[in-house]
mmCIF file of C-alpha atoms in Angstrom:
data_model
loop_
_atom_site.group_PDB
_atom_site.id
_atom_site.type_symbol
_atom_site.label_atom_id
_atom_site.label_comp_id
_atom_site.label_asym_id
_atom_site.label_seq_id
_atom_site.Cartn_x
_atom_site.Cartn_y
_atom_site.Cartn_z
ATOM 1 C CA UNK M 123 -15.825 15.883 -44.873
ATOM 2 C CA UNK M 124 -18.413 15.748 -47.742
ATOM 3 C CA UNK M 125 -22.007 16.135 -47.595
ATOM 4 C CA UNK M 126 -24.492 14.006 -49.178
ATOM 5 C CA UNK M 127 -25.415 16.634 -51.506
ATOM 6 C CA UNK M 128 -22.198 17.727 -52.832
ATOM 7 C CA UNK M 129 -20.807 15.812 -56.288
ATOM 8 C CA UNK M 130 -18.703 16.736 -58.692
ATOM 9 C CA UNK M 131 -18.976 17.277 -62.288
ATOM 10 C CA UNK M 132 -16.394 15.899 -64.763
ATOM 11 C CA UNK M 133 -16.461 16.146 -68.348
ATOM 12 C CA UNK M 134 -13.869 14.651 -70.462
ATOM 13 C CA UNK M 135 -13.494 13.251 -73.901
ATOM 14 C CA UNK M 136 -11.065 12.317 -76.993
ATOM 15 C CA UNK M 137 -8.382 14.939 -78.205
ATOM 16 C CA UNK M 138 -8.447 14.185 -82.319
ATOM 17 C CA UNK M 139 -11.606 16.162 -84.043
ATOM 18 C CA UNK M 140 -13.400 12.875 -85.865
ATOM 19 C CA UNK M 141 -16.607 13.687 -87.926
ATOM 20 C CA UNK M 142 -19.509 10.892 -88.005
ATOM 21 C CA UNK M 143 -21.684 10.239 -90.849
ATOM 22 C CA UNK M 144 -24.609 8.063 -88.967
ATOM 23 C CA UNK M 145 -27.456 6.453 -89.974
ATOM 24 C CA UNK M 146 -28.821 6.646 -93.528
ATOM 25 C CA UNK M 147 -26.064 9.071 -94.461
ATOM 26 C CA UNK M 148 -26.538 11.104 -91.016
ATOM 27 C CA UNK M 149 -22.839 13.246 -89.761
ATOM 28 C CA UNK M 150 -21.331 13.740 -86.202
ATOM 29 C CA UNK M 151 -18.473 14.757 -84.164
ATOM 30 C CA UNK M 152 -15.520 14.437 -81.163
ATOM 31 C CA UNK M 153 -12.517 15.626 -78.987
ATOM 32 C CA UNK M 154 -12.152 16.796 -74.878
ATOM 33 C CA UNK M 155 -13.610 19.458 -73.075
ATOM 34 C CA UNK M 156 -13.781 19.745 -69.147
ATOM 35 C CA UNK M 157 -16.197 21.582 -66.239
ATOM 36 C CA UNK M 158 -16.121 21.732 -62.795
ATOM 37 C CA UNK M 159 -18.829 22.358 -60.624
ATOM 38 C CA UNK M 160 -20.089 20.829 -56.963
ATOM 39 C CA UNK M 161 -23.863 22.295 -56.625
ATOM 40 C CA UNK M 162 -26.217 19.508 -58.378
ATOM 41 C CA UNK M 163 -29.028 21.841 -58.786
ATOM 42 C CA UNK M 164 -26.293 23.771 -61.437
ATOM 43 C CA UNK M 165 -25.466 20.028 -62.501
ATOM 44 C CA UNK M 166 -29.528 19.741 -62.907
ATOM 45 C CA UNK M 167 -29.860 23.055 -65.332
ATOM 46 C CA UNK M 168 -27.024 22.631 -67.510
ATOM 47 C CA UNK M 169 -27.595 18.959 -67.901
ATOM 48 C CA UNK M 170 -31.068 19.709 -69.807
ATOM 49 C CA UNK M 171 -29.589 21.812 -72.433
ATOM 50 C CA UNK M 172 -27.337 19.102 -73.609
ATOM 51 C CA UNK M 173 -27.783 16.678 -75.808
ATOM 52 C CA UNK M 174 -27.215 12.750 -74.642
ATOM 53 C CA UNK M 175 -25.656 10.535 -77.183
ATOM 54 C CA UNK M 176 -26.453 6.665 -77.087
ATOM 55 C CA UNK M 177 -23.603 4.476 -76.438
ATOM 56 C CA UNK M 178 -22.503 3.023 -79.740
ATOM 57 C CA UNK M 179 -22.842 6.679 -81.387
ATOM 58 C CA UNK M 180 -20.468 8.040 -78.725
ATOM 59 C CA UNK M 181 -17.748 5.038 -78.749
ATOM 60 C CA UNK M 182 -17.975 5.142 -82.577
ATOM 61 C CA UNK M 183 -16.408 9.099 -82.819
ATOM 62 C CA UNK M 184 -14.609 8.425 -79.360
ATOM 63 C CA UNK M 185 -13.044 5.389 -80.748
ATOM 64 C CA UNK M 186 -11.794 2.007 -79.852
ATOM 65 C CA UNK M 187 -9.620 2.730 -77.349
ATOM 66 C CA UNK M 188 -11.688 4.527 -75.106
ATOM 67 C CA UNK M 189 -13.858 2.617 -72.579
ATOM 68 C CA UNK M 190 -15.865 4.289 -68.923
ATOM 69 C CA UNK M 191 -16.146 3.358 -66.113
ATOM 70 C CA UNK M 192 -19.774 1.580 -65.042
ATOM 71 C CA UNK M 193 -21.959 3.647 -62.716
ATOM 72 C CA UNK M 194 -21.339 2.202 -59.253
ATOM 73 C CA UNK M 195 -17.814 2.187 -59.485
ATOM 74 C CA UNK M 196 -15.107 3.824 -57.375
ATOM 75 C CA UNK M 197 -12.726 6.018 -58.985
ATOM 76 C CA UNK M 198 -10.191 8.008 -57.382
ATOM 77 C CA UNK M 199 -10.565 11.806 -58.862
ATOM 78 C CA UNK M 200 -7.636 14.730 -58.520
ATOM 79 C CA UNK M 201 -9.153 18.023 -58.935
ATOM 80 C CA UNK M 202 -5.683 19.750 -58.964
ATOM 81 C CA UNK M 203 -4.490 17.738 -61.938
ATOM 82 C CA UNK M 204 -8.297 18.623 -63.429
ATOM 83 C CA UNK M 205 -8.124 22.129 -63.717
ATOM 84 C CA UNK M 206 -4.765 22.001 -64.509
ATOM 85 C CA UNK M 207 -5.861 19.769 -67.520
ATOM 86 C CA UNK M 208 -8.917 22.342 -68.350
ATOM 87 C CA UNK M 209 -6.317 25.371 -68.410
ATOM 88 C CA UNK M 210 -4.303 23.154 -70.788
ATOM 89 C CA UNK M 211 -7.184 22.333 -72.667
ATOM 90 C CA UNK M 212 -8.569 25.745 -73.372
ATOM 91 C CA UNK M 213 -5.054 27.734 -73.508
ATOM 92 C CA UNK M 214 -6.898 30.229 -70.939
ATOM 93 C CA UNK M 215 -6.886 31.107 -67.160
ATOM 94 C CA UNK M 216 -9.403 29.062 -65.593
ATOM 95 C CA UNK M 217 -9.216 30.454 -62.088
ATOM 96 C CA UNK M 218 -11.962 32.703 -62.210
ATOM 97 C CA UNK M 219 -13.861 29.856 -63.414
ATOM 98 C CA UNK M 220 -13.231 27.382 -60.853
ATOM 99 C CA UNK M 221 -14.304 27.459 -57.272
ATOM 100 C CA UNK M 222 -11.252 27.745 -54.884
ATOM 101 C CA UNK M 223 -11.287 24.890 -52.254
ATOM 102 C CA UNK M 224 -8.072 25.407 -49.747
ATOM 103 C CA UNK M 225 -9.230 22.366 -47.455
ATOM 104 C CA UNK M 226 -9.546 20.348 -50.371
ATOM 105 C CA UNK M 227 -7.200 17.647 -50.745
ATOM 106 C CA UNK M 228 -5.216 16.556 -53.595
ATOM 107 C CA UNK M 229 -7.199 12.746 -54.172
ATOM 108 C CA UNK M 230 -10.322 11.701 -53.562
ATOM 109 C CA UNK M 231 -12.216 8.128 -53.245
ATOM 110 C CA UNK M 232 -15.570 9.266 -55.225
ATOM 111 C CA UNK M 233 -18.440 6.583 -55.954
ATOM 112 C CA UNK M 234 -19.604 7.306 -59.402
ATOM 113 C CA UNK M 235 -23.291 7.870 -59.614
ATOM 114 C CA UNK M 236 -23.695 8.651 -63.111
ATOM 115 C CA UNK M 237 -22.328 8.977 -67.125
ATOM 116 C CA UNK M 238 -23.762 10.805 -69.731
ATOM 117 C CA UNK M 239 -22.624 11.096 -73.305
ATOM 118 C CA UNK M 240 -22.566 14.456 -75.269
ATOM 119 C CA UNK M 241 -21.132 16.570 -78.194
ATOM 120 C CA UNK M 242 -19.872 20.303 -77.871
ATOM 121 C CA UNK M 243 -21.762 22.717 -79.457
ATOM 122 C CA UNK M 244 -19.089 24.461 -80.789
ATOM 123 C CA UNK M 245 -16.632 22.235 -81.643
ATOM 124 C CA UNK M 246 -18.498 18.398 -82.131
ATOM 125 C CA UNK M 247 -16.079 17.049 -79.912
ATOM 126 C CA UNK M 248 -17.251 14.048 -77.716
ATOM 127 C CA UNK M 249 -17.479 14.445 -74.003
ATOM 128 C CA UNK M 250 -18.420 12.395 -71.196
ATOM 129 C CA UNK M 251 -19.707 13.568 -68.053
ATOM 130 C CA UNK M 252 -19.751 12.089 -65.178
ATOM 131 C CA UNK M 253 -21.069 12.918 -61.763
ATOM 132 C CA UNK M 254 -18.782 11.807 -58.727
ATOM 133 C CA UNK M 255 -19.665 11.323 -54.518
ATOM 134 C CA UNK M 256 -16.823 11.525 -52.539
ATOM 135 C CA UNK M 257 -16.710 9.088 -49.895
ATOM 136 C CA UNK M 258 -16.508 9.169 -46.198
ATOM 137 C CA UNK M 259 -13.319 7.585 -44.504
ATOM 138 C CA UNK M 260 -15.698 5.169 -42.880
ATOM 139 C CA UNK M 261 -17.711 4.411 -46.446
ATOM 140 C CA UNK M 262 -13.891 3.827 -47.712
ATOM 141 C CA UNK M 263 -13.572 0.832 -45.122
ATOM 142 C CA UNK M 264 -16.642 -0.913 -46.495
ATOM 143 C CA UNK M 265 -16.558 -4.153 -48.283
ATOM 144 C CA UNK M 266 -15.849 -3.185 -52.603
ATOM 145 C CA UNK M 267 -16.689 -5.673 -54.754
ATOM 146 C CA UNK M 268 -15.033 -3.621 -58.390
ATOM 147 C CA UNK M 269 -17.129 -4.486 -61.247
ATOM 148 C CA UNK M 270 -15.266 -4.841 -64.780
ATOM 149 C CA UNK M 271 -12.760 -2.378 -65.388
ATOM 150 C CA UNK M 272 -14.730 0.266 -67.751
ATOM 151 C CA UNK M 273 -17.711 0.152 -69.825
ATOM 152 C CA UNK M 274 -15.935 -2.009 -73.144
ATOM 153 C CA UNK M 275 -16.323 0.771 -76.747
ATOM 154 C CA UNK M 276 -19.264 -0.412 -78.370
ATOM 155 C CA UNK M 277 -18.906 0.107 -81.937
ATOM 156 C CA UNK M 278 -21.300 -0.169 -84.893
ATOM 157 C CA UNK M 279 -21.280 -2.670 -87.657
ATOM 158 C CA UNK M 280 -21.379 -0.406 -90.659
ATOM 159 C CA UNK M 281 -19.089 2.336 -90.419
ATOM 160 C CA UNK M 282 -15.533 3.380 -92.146
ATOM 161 C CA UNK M 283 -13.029 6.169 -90.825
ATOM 162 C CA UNK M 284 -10.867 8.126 -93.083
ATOM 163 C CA UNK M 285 -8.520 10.684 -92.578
ATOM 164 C CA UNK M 286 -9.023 13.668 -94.499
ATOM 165 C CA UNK M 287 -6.175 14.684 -97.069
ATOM 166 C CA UNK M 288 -5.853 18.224 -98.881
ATOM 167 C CA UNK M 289 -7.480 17.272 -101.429
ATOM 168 C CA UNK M 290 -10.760 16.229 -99.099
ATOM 169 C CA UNK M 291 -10.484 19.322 -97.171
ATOM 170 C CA UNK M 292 -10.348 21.593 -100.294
ATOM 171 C CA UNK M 293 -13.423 24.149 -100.821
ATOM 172 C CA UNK M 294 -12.664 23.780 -104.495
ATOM 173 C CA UNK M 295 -12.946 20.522 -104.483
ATOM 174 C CA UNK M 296 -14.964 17.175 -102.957
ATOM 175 C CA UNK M 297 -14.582 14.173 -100.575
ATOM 176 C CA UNK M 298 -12.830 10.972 -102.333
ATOM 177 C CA UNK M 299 -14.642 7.891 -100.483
ATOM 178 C CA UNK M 300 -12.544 4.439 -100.515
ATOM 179 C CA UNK M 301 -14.883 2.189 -103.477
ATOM 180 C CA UNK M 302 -14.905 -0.823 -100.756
ATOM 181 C CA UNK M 303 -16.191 1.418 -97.788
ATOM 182 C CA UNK M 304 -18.952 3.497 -100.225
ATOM 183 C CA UNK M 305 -19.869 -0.200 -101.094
ATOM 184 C CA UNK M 306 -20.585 -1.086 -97.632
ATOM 185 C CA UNK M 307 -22.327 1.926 -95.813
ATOM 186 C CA UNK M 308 -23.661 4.711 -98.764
ATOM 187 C CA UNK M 309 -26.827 3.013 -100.406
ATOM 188 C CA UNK M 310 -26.298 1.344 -103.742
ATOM 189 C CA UNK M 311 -25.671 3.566 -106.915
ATOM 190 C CA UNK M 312 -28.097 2.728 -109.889
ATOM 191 C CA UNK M 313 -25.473 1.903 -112.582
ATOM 192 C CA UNK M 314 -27.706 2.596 -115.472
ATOM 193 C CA UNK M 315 -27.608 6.259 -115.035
ATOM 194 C CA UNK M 316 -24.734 8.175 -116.448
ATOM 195 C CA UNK M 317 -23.409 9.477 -114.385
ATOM 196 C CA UNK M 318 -24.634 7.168 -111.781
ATOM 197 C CA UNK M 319 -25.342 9.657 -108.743
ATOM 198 C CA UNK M 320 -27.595 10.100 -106.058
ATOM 199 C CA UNK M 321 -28.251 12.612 -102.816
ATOM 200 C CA UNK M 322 -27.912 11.916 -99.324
ATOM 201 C CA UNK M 323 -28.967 13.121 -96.435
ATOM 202 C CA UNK M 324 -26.628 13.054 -93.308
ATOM 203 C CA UNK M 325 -27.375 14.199 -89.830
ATOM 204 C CA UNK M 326 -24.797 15.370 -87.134
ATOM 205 C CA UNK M 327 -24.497 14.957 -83.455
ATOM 206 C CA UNK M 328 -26.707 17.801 -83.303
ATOM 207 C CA UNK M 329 -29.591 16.639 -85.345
ATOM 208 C CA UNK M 330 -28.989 19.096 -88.155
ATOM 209 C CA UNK M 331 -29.174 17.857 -91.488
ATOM 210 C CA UNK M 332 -26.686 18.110 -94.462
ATOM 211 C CA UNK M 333 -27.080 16.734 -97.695
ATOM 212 C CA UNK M 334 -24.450 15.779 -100.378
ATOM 213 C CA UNK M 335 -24.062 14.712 -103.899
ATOM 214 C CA UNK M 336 -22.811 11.131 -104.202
ATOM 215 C CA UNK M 337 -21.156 10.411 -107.527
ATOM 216 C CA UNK M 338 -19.509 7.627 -109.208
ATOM 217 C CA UNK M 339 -17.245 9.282 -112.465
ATOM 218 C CA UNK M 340 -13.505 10.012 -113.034
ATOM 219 C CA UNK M 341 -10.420 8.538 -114.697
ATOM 220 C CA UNK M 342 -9.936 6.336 -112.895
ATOM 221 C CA UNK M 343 -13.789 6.155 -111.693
ATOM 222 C CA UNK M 344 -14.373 6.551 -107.875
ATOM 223 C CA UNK M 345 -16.439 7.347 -105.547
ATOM 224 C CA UNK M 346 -16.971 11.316 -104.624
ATOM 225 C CA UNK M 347 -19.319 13.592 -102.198
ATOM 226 C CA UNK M 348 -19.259 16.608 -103.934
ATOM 227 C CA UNK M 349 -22.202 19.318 -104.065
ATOM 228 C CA UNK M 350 -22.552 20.353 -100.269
ATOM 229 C CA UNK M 351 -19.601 19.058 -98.991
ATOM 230 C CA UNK M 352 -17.413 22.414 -99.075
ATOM 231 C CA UNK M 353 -20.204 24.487 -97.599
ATOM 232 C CA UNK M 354 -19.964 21.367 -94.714
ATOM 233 C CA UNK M 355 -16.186 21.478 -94.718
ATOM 234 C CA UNK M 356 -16.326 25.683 -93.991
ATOM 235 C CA UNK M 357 -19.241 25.023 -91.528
ATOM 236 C CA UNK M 358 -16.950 22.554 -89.229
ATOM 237 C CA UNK M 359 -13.876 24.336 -90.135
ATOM 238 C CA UNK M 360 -12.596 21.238 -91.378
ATOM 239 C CA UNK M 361 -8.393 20.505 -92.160
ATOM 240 C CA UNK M 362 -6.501 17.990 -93.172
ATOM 241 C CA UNK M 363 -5.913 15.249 -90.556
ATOM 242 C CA UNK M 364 -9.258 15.415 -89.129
ATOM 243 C CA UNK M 365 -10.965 12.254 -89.449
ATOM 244 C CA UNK M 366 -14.629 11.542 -91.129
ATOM 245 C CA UNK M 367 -16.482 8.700 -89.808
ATOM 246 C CA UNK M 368 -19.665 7.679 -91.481
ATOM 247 C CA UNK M 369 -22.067 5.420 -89.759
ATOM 248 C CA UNK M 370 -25.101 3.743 -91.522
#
């Protein structure tokens, strides 16, 4: 049996690392990361160092394939396939971290009471977490009317995703940017300069602010970030196969 004051804690996100250029020419990040704890008032302090994410920023690095559950929902949640996940996750021992529960059993019918969106500090990666009420056998019998299957990804209008090459990922070098997606999100060049260029300013999931060189030169011409993105590249620790998303 449960008391009305014990919940649980999950936190869960995407596995590819996906940076996110948002707003006018702001950056941001994702990927999975898990805790486990049942004492709200921890749930309470650690909850107002984070960072909450709206909605559409959080689909947009979590992607399109990802959807929540609604608050209100029932969900069924297996903490022994959890912290097997978190030890899988982290490539540690998580026992010391995890409070052993022999009575526990292997399922539970939890109610969820609440989602919030975030970004690890460390890595960028997106994480939900979500705070779970497990259920009395008799509150299991009551009459469940399931609302829609999971909170649909809510993704912007302007955006493009690219997967970094080499080349992008090079400290030597800069970011190539497809000519039809700089078109769409970066802010328009003025073509009577030579080289046409301009700066912008990007923010991540964090707040903090980067700012990059946009040109427009080359045989054949194309679009290039190239003062500031290295020293943004080392910062993230950035390699090919990551994926940038930039959101205007």
């Amino acid at each position: 049996m449960f008391s009305d004051q014990q919940s649980f804690n999950w936190l869960s996100s995407s596995c590819n690392r996906r940076i996110c250029f948002v707003g006018s020419n702001h950056p941001v990040i994702p990927s999975f990361n898990f805790e486990f704890n049942v004492d709200p008032c921890l749930l309470e302090g650690v909850q107002g160092e984070k960072r909450v994410l709206n909605s559409e920023l959080w689909h947009a690095c979590a992607g399109p394939l990802v959807s929540l559950p609604p608050v209100g929902s029932r969900v069924v949640y297996f903490p022994q396939g959890h912290s097997e996940q978190v030890a899988a996750s982290t490539n540690k021992e998580v026992d010391a971290h995890i409070p052993n529960y022999p009575s526990l059993p292997p399922q539970l019918i939890c109610q969820l009471h609440n989602v919030t969106m975030h970004a690890d500090v460390e890595t960028d990666e997106v994480y939900a977490q979500m705070t779970l009420q497990p259920l009395s056998p008799q509150e299991q019998k009551e009459a469940y009317l399931p609302a829609e299957l999971g909170t649909p990804s809510k993704q912007p209008t302007n955006y493009f995703c690219k997967t970094l090459t080499a080349s992008d990922t090079s400290t030597h070098g800069g970011f190539s940017v497809p000519r039809r997606a700089a078109e769409k999100v970066f802010p328009p060049l003025d073509f009577t300069q030579q080289p046409p260029a301009q700066e912008l300013i990007a923010r991540d999931l964090h707040d903090n602010e980067w700012k990059f060189r946009h040109i427009f030169r080359g045989q054949p011409k194309r679009h290039l970030l190239t003062t500031g993105w290295s020293v943004f590249v080392s910062a993230k620790r950035l390699i090919a196969g990551d994926s940038v998303l930039f959101i205007w």
